[in-house]
Structure formats: structure tokens, C-alpha cells
PDB file of C-alpha atoms in Angstrom:
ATOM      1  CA  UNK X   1      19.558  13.330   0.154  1.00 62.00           C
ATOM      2  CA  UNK X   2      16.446  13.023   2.645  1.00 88.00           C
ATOM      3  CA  UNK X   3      13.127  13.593   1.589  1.00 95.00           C
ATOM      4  CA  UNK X   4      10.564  16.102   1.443  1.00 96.00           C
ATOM      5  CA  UNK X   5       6.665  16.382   2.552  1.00 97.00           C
ATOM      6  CA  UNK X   6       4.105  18.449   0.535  1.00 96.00           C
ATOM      7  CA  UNK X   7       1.675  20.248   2.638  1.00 95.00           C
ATOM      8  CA  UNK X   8      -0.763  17.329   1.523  1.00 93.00           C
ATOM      9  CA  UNK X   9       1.382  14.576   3.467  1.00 93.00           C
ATOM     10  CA  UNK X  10       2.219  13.092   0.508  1.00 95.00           C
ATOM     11  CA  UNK X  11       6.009  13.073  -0.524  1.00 97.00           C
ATOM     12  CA  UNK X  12       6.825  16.007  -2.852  1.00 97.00           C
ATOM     13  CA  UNK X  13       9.773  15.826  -5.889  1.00 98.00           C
ATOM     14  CA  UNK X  14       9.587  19.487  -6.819  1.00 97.00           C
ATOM     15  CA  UNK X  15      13.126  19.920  -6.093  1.00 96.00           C
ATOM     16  CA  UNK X  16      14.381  16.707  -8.251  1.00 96.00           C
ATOM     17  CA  UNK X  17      15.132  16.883 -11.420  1.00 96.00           C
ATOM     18  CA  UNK X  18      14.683  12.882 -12.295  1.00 97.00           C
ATOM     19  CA  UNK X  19      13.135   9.674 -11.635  1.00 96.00           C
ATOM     20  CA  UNK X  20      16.766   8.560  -9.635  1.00 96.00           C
ATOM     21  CA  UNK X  21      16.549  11.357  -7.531  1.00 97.00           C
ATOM     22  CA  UNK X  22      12.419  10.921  -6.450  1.00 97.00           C
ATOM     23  CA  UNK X  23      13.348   7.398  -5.639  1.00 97.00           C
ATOM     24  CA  UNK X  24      16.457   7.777  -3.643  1.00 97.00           C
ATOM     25  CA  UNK X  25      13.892  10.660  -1.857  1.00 97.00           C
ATOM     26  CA  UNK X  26      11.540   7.667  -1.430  1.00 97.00           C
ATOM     27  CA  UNK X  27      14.185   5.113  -0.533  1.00 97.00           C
ATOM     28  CA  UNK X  28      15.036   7.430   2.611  1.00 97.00           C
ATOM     29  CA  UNK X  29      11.353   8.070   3.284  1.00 97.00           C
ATOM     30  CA  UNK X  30      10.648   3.964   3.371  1.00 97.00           C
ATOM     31  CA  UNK X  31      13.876   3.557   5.598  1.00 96.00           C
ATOM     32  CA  UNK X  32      12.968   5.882   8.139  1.00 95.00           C
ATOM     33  CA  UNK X  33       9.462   5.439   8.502  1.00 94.00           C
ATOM     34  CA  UNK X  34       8.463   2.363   7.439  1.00 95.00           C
ATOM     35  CA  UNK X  35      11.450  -0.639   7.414  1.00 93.00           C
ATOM     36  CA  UNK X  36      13.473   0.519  10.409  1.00 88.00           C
ATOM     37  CA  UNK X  37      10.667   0.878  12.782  1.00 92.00           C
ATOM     38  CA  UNK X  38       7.870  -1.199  14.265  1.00 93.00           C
ATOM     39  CA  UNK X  39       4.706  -0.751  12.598  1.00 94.00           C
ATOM     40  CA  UNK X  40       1.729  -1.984  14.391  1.00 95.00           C
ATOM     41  CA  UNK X  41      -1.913  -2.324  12.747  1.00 95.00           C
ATOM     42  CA  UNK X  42      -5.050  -0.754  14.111  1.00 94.00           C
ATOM     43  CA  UNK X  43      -5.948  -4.157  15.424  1.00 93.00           C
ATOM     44  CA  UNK X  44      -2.265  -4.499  17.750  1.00 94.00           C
ATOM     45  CA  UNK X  45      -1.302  -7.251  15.371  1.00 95.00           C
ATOM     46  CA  UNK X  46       2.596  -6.646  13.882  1.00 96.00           C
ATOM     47  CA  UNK X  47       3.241  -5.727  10.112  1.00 96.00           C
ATOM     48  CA  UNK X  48       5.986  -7.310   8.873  1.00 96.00           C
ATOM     49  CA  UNK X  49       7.492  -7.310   5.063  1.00 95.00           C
ATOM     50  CA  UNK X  50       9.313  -3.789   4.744  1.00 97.00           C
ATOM     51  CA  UNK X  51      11.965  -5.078   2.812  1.00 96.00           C
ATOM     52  CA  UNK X  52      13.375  -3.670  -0.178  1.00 95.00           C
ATOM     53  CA  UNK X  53      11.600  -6.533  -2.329  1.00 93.00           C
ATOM     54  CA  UNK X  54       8.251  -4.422  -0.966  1.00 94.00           C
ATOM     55  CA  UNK X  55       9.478  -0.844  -1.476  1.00 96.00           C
ATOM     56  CA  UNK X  56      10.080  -1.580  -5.268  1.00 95.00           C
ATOM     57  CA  UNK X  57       6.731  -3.757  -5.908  1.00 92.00           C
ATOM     58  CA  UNK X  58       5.248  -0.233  -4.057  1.00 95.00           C
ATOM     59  CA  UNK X  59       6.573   3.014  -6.158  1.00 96.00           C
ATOM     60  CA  UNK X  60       6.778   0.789  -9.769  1.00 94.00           C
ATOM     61  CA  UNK X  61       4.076  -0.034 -12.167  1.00 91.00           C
ATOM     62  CA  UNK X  62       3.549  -2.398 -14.606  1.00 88.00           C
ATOM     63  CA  UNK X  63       2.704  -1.395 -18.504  1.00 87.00           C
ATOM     64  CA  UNK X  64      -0.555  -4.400 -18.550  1.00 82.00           C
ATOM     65  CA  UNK X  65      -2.192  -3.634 -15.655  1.00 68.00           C
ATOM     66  CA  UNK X  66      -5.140  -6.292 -16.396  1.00 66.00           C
ATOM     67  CA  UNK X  67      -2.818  -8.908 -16.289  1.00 64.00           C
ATOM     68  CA  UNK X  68      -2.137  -9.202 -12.685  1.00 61.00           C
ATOM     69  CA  UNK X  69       0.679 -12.327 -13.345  1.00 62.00           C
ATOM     70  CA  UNK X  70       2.970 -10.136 -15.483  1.00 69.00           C
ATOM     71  CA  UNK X  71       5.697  -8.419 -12.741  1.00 80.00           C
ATOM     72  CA  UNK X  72       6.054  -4.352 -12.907  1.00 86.00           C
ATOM     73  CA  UNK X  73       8.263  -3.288 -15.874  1.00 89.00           C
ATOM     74  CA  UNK X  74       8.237   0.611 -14.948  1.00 92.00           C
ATOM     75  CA  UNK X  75      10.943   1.044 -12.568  1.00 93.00           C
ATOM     76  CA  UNK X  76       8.928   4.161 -11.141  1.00 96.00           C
ATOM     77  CA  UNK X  77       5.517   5.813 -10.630  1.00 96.00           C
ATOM     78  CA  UNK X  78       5.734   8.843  -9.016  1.00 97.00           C
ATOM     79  CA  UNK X  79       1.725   8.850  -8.283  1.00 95.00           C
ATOM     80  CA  UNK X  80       2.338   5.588  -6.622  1.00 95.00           C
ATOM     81  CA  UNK X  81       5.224   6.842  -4.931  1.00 97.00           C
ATOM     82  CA  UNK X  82       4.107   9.711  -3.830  1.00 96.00           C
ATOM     83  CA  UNK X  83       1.628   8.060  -1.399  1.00 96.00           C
ATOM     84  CA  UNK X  84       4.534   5.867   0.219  1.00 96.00           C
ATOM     85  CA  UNK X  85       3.738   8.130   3.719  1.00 96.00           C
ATOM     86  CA  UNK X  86       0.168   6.711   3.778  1.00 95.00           C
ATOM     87  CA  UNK X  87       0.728   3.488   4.375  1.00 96.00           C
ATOM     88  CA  UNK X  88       1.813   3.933   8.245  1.00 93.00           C
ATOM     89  CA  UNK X  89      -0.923   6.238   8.774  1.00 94.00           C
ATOM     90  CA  UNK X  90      -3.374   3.545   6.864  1.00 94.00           C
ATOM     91  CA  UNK X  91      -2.263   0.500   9.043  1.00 95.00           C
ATOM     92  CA  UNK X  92      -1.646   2.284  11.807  1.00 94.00           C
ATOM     93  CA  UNK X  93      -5.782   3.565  12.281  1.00 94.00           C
ATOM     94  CA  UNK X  94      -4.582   7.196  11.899  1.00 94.00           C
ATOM     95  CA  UNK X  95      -6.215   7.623   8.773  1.00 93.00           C
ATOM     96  CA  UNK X  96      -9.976   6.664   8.565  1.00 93.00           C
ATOM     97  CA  UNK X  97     -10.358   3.611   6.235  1.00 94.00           C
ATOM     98  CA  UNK X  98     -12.561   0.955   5.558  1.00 94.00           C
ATOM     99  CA  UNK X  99     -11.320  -2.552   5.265  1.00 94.00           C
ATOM    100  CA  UNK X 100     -12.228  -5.870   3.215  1.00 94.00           C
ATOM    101  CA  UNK X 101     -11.138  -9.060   3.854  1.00 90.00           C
ATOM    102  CA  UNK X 102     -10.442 -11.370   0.514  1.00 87.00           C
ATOM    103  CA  UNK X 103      -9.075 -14.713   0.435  1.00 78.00           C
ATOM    104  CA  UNK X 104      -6.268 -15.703  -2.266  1.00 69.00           C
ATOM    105  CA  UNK X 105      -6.453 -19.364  -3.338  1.00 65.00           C
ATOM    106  CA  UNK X 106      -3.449 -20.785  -5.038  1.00 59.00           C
ATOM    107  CA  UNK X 107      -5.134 -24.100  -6.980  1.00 63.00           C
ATOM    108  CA  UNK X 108      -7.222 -25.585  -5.078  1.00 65.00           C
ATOM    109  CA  UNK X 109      -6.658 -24.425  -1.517  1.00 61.00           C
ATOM    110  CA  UNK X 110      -6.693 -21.148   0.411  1.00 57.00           C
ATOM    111  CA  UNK X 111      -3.616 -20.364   1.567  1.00 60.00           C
ATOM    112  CA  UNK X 112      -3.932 -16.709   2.935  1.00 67.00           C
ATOM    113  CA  UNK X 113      -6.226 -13.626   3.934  1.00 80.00           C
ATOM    114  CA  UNK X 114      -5.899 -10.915   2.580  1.00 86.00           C
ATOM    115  CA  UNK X 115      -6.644  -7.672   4.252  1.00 89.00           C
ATOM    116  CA  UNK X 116      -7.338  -4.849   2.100  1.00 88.00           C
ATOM    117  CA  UNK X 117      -7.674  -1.284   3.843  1.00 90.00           C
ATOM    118  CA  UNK X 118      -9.063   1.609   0.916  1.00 93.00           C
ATOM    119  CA  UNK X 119      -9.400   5.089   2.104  1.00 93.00           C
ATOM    120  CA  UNK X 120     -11.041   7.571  -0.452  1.00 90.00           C
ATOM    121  CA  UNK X 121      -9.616  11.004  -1.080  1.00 83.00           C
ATOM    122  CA  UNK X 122     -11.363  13.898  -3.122  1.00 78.00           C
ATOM    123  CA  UNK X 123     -12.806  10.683  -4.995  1.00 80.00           C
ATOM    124  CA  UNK X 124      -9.464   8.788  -5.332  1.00 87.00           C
ATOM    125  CA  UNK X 125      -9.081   6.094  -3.630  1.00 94.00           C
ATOM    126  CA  UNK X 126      -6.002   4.353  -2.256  1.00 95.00           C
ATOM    127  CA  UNK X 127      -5.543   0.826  -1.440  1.00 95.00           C
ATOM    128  CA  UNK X 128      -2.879  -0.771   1.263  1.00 95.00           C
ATOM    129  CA  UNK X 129      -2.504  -4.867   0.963  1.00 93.00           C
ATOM    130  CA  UNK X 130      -1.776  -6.909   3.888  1.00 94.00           C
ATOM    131  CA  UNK X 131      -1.628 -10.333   3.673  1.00 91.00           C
ATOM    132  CA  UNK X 132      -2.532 -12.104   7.293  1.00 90.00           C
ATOM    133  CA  UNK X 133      -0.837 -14.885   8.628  1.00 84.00           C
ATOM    134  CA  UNK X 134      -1.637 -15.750  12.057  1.00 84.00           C
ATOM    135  CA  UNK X 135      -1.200 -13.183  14.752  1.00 90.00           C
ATOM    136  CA  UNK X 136       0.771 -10.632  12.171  1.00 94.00           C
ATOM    137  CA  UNK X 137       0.178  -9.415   8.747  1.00 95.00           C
ATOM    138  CA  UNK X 138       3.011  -8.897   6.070  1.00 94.00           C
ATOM    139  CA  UNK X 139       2.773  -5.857   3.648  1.00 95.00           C
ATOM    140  CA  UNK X 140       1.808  -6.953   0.032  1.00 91.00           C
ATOM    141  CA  UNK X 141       1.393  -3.366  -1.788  1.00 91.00           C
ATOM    142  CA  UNK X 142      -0.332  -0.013  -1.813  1.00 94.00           C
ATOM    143  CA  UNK X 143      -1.707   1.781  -4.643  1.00 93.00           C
ATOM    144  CA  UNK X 144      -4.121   3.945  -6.301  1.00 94.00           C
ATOM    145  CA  UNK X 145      -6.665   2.968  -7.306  1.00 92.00           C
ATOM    146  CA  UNK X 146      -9.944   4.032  -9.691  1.00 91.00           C
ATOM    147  CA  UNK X 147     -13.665   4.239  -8.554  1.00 91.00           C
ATOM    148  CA  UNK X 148     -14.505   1.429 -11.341  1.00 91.00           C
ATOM    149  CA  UNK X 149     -11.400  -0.646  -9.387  1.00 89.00           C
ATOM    150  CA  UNK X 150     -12.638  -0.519  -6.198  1.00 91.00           C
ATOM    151  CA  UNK X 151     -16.151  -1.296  -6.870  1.00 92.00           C
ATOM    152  CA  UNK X 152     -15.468  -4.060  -8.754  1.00 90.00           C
ATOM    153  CA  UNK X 153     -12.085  -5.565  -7.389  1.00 86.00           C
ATOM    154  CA  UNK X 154     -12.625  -4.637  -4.208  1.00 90.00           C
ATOM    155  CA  UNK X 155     -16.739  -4.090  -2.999  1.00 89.00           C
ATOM    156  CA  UNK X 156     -17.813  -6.628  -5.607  1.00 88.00           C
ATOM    157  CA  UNK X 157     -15.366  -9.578  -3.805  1.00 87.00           C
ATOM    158  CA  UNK X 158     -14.458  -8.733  -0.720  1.00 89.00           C
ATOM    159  CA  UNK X 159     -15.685  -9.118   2.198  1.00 90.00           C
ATOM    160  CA  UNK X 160     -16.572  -5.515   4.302  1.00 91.00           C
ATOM    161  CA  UNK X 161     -14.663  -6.080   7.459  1.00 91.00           C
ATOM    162  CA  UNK X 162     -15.577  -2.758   9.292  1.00 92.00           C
ATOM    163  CA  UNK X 163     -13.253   0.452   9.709  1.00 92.00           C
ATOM    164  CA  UNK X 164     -10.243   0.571  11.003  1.00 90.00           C
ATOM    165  CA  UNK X 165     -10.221   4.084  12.644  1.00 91.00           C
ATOM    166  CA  UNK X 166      -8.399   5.746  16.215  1.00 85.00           C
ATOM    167  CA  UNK X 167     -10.852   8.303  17.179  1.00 72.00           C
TER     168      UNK X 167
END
């Protein structure tokens, strides 16, 4: 099928006429662009993670989104889909963004970094999720997020890490 870009950048579904069709569009999208290539971060250090595991997690939802342990039970969200060209451009530096560092503790211990790069748009703001392990990061998730979100999720417990940015 092949996809289509809006004039925004973002992926645009005017021509499907259901859910199947905008995610075999985005299926093609994250194939091309994002699982069969080498994606490097603004900082030279190798993303790895593209996998199809990653692509769902990415365009679904989940019904109870303050409970962060339940998995996503909607199979597809086109606003969260929609943005599935950002991510490159995000990690990449081509799109100006300003990054946090957060660590996730599992018990007692740290076990990884997370780096969290947020660019705001006309007031929306959209967040890309690496998690860092060594000398590469692996891609977590990217989503939309709210103002109230990213001041409290995001500004109120991360740490600001600079902007990652190729002038």
C-alpha cells in the first residue's frame, strides 16, 4: 500500500477508509524509515529496538492511562500514529528538542537511564523514549503528550539534559 505524508510531516490517512488500512500505511512507514535503516542519535550513539514489539507499543493506546503497569488495549491511535515520522527527525537532532534524563529503578536498584527528548508544537508536545545502555540507546516509545504531563512527568522529575539540536 505505501504511505502518505501530510504537508505537516506527519503521516496522513485521508485516503483510508479504516483503522487496518492507517496501520498497514504506518507499518510501511516504520519499515522504511525507521527498522530497516541505521538510526543514529544527535549524540553519534546507535538506536537500537525498531522491532515490531516497538512499532505496536508506538501507534496503540491503552484505555487507563494513569496506570502505567496495565499494557495498551487499543490496537490503534491514529494521533499517536500519526507522529511515527518524528521520531527519526527527534533522535536524529533534526528537529529542535530539549532532553531530560530520568532514571527507572526496578526494586531497589537502578537499572537504566532513560533519555527523554520532548519537542513542543503549537503547544503540544511530543515525547520520544530512549532507554540508554552503554554506548547505544534502545527505543522505548513516543507519544503525545499534555502540557499538565510534561510539567509534571517530565520537568517535575527529570533531569534537564540540554538540547539536542543540528544547527
Amino acid at each position: 500500500m505505501g504511505y502518505k505524508m501530510g504537508a505537516d510531516g506527519l503521516l496522513d490517512f485521508s485516503d483510508c477508509e479504516n483503522d487496518g488500512e492507517k496501520l498497514d500505511q504506518c507499518w510501511d512507514y516504520f519499515v522504511e524509515n525507521l527498522s530497516n535503516v541505521e538510526v543514529v542519535a544527535f549524540d553519534d550513539k546507535l538506536v537500537r529496538g525498531f522491532t515490531e514489539v516497538s512499532f505496536e507499543h508506538i501507534v496503540s493506546g491503552s484505555s487507563n492511562k494513569f496506570d502505567a503497569v496495565l499494557d495498551h488495549d487499543i490496537p490503534f491511535v491514529e494521533c499517536r500514529a500519526a507522529r511515527l515520522p518524528l521520531i527519526a527527525k527527534v533522535i536524529k537532532g533534526e528537529l529542535k528538542s530539549q532532553v531530560y534524563r530520568m532514571s527507572y529503578r526496578r526494586g531497589k536498584k537502578t537499572t537504566v537511564r532513560r533519555v527523554l527528548t520532548v519537542i513542543e508544537i503549537e503547544h503540544e508536545y511530543y515525547v520520544v523514549v530512549l532507554d540508554e545502555a552503554k554506548d547505544i540507546y534502545r527505543i522505548r516509545t513516543a507519544f503525545p503528550a499534555s502540557k499538565g504531563y510534561y510539567d509534571r512527568c517530565i520537568r517535575g522529575q527529570g533531569t534537564n539534559a540540554g538540547i539536542w539540536h543540528k544547527a
